Amino acid sequence: MENKKSINNMDYLLVGDYYISDLKLPNEERPIGKYGRMYREYLKDHNPMRFNDLVLDWQLWVYLADLNEQAQECFSLIVEQMKASEGVTEELKAGDQMAWIRAMNSIHNRAEEIVLEKIVYRKRHFLCRQKEQKSILECVGIFADDVIYYVID
């Protein structure tokens, strides 16, 4: 007698007299991080259908891990660009530590707001990358049919 059966592309295991679906979780090792947790709560509250679809398709953890990586990448790029444009350097850190701390806290808070606004609390998916020749951060909003570009100077 067979212990395994496949019906409609689903595998079932024979346990006693019953066939039970053989579900396998995706092997995802990446953490969802701060931004992934924030987006998970946002999805639960503002888009429960999307949240349920991701949960039922076993894609929620992968989706949140990808979003967290994108948000962290965008955050670090924005911070580096703001540091360069505002002249926050190691010389400032060595010369006047309190001014450097004030400037870095301001940059950190503004970059955090940009990431939360553009990536976490939006219904769109965003990818961020650094252009090769210029120091312009490019955030790309991906929709169902088209691509819209947001450039932050």
Short mmCIF file of C-alpha atoms in Angstrom, two decimals, residues 8-153:
data_model
loop_
_atom_site.label_atom_id
_atom_site.label_comp_id
_atom_site.label_asym_id
_atom_site.label_seq_id
_atom_site.Cartn_x
_atom_site.Cartn_y
_atom_site.Cartn_z
CA ASN A 8 -4.00 18.43 -7.92
CA ASN A 9 -0.26 19.06 -7.44
CA MET A 10 -0.59 18.53 -3.67
CA ASP A 11 1.13 15.68 -1.85
CA TYR A 12 -0.74 13.72 0.80
CA LEU A 13 0.60 11.26 3.38
CA LEU A 14 -1.34 8.27 4.64
CA VAL A 15 -1.63 8.45 8.42
CA GLY A 16 -3.78 5.61 9.75
CA ASP A 17 -6.86 5.61 7.55
CA TYR A 18 -6.61 9.27 6.50
CA TYR A 19 -4.59 11.22 3.96
CA ILE A 20 -3.13 14.41 5.42
CA SER A 21 -1.61 17.11 3.24
CA ASP A 22 2.19 17.11 3.24
CA LEU A 23 2.96 20.81 3.79
CA LYS A 24 6.53 22.01 3.67
CA LEU A 25 7.58 25.40 5.01
CA PRO A 26 9.98 27.46 2.91
CA ASN A 27 13.51 27.27 4.22
CA GLU A 28 14.07 30.96 4.96
CA GLU A 29 16.90 31.87 7.32
CA ARG A 30 16.93 35.66 6.91
CA PRO A 31 15.48 37.76 9.73
CA ILE A 32 12.54 40.05 9.00
CA GLY A 33 14.07 42.82 11.12
CA LYS A 34 12.61 46.11 12.27
CA TYR A 35 11.11 47.22 8.96
CA GLY A 36 9.66 43.77 8.22
CA ARG A 37 7.90 43.71 11.58
CA MET A 38 6.56 47.21 11.04
CA TYR A 39 5.27 46.31 7.58
CA ARG A 40 3.67 43.11 8.91
CA GLU A 41 1.64 45.14 11.41
CA TYR A 42 0.77 47.66 8.69
CA LEU A 43 -0.47 44.85 6.43
CA LYS A 44 -2.56 43.33 9.23
CA ASP A 45 -4.28 46.66 9.88
CA HIS A 46 -4.56 48.22 6.42
CA ASN A 47 -4.50 45.36 3.92
CA PRO A 48 -5.67 42.15 5.61
CA MET A 49 -6.45 40.46 2.28
CA ARG A 50 -2.85 40.85 1.11
CA PHE A 51 -1.61 39.69 4.52
CA ASN A 52 -3.79 36.57 4.37
CA ASP A 53 -2.68 35.82 0.81
CA LEU A 54 0.97 35.99 1.85
CA VAL A 55 0.35 33.81 4.90
CA LEU A 56 -1.63 31.19 2.97
CA ASP A 57 0.96 31.06 0.17
CA TRP A 58 3.78 30.61 2.75
CA GLN A 59 5.43 33.76 1.35
CA LEU A 60 5.05 36.19 4.25
CA TRP A 61 8.46 35.61 5.82
CA VAL A 62 10.30 35.79 2.47
CA TYR A 63 8.37 38.93 1.52
CA LEU A 64 9.13 40.65 4.84
CA ALA A 65 12.80 39.65 4.74
CA ASP A 66 13.12 41.11 1.21
CA LEU A 67 11.37 44.30 2.28
CA ASN A 68 13.62 44.62 5.34
CA GLU A 69 16.75 44.25 3.20
CA GLN A 70 15.51 46.85 0.73
CA ALA A 71 14.62 49.27 3.53
CA GLN A 72 18.01 48.85 5.21
CA GLU A 73 19.81 49.35 1.90
CA CYS A 74 17.80 52.50 1.18
CA PHE A 75 18.40 53.79 4.70
CA SER A 76 22.18 53.36 4.48
CA LEU A 77 22.32 54.98 1.03
CA ILE A 78 20.25 57.96 2.16
CA VAL A 79 22.40 58.43 5.27
CA GLU A 80 25.62 58.34 3.24
CA GLN A 81 24.26 60.84 0.73
CA MET A 82 23.04 63.21 3.43
CA LYS A 83 26.39 63.00 5.22
CA ALA A 84 28.20 63.89 2.00
CA SER A 85 25.85 66.73 1.07
CA GLU A 86 25.87 68.29 4.57
CA GLY A 87 29.60 67.95 5.13
CA VAL A 88 29.41 65.59 8.10
CA THR A 89 32.91 64.09 8.06
CA GLU A 90 35.39 62.40 10.35
CA GLU A 91 37.17 65.75 10.73
CA LEU A 92 33.99 67.20 12.24
CA LYS A 93 33.76 64.18 14.52
CA ALA A 94 37.33 64.68 15.71
CA GLY A 95 36.96 68.46 16.08
CA ASP A 96 33.48 68.88 17.57
CA GLN A 97 31.88 65.66 18.71
CA MET A 98 28.62 67.21 19.89
CA ALA A 99 28.04 68.96 16.54
CA TRP A 100 28.76 65.66 14.78
CA ILE A 101 26.30 63.81 17.05
CA ARG A 102 23.61 66.46 16.45
CA ALA A 103 24.14 66.27 12.69
CA MET A 104 24.13 62.46 12.64
CA ASN A 105 20.98 62.26 14.78
CA SER A 106 19.26 64.70 12.44
CA ILE A 107 20.37 62.71 9.39
CA HIS A 108 19.32 59.43 10.99
CA ASN A 109 15.85 60.74 11.86
CA ARG A 110 15.24 62.23 8.41
CA ALA A 111 16.47 59.07 6.64
CA GLU A 112 14.25 56.94 8.88
CA GLU A 113 11.22 59.08 7.99
CA ILE A 114 11.97 58.74 4.27
CA VAL A 115 12.29 54.96 4.51
CA LEU A 116 9.11 54.62 6.56
CA GLU A 117 7.17 56.87 4.19
CA LYS A 118 8.46 55.42 0.92
CA ILE A 119 8.83 51.74 1.78
CA VAL A 120 7.12 50.58 4.96
CA TYR A 121 3.84 52.51 5.05
CA ARG A 122 3.07 52.41 1.34
CA LYS A 123 1.01 49.88 -0.56
CA ARG A 124 3.63 49.74 -3.30
CA HIS A 125 6.83 47.73 -3.38
CA PHE A 126 10.03 49.76 -3.58
CA LEU A 127 13.52 48.85 -4.63
CA CYS A 128 16.44 51.20 -4.01
CA ARG A 129 19.83 51.20 -5.64
CA GLN A 130 22.76 53.54 -6.12
CA LYS A 131 23.41 54.79 -9.64
CA GLU A 132 26.90 54.11 -10.94
CA GLN A 133 28.00 57.55 -12.16
CA LYS A 134 25.97 59.91 -9.95
CA SER A 135 25.27 60.00 -6.25
CA ILE A 136 21.51 60.00 -6.63
CA LEU A 137 19.42 57.49 -4.75
CA GLU A 138 16.85 55.94 -7.02
CA CYS A 139 13.76 54.44 -5.41
CA VAL A 140 11.67 52.47 -7.87
CA GLY A 141 8.01 51.84 -7.13
CA ILE A 142 6.86 48.61 -8.76
CA PHE A 143 3.16 48.31 -9.55
CA ALA A 144 1.16 45.54 -11.17
CA ASP A 145 1.63 46.80 -14.75
CA ASP A 146 4.18 49.60 -14.81
CA VAL A 147 7.24 51.04 -13.09
CA ILE A 148 7.38 54.53 -11.58
CA TYR A 149 10.70 56.10 -10.59
CA TYR A 150 11.19 58.36 -7.58
CA VAL A 151 14.53 60.13 -7.46
CA ILE A 152 15.69 61.64 -4.17
CA ASP A 153 18.48 64.23 -4.36
#
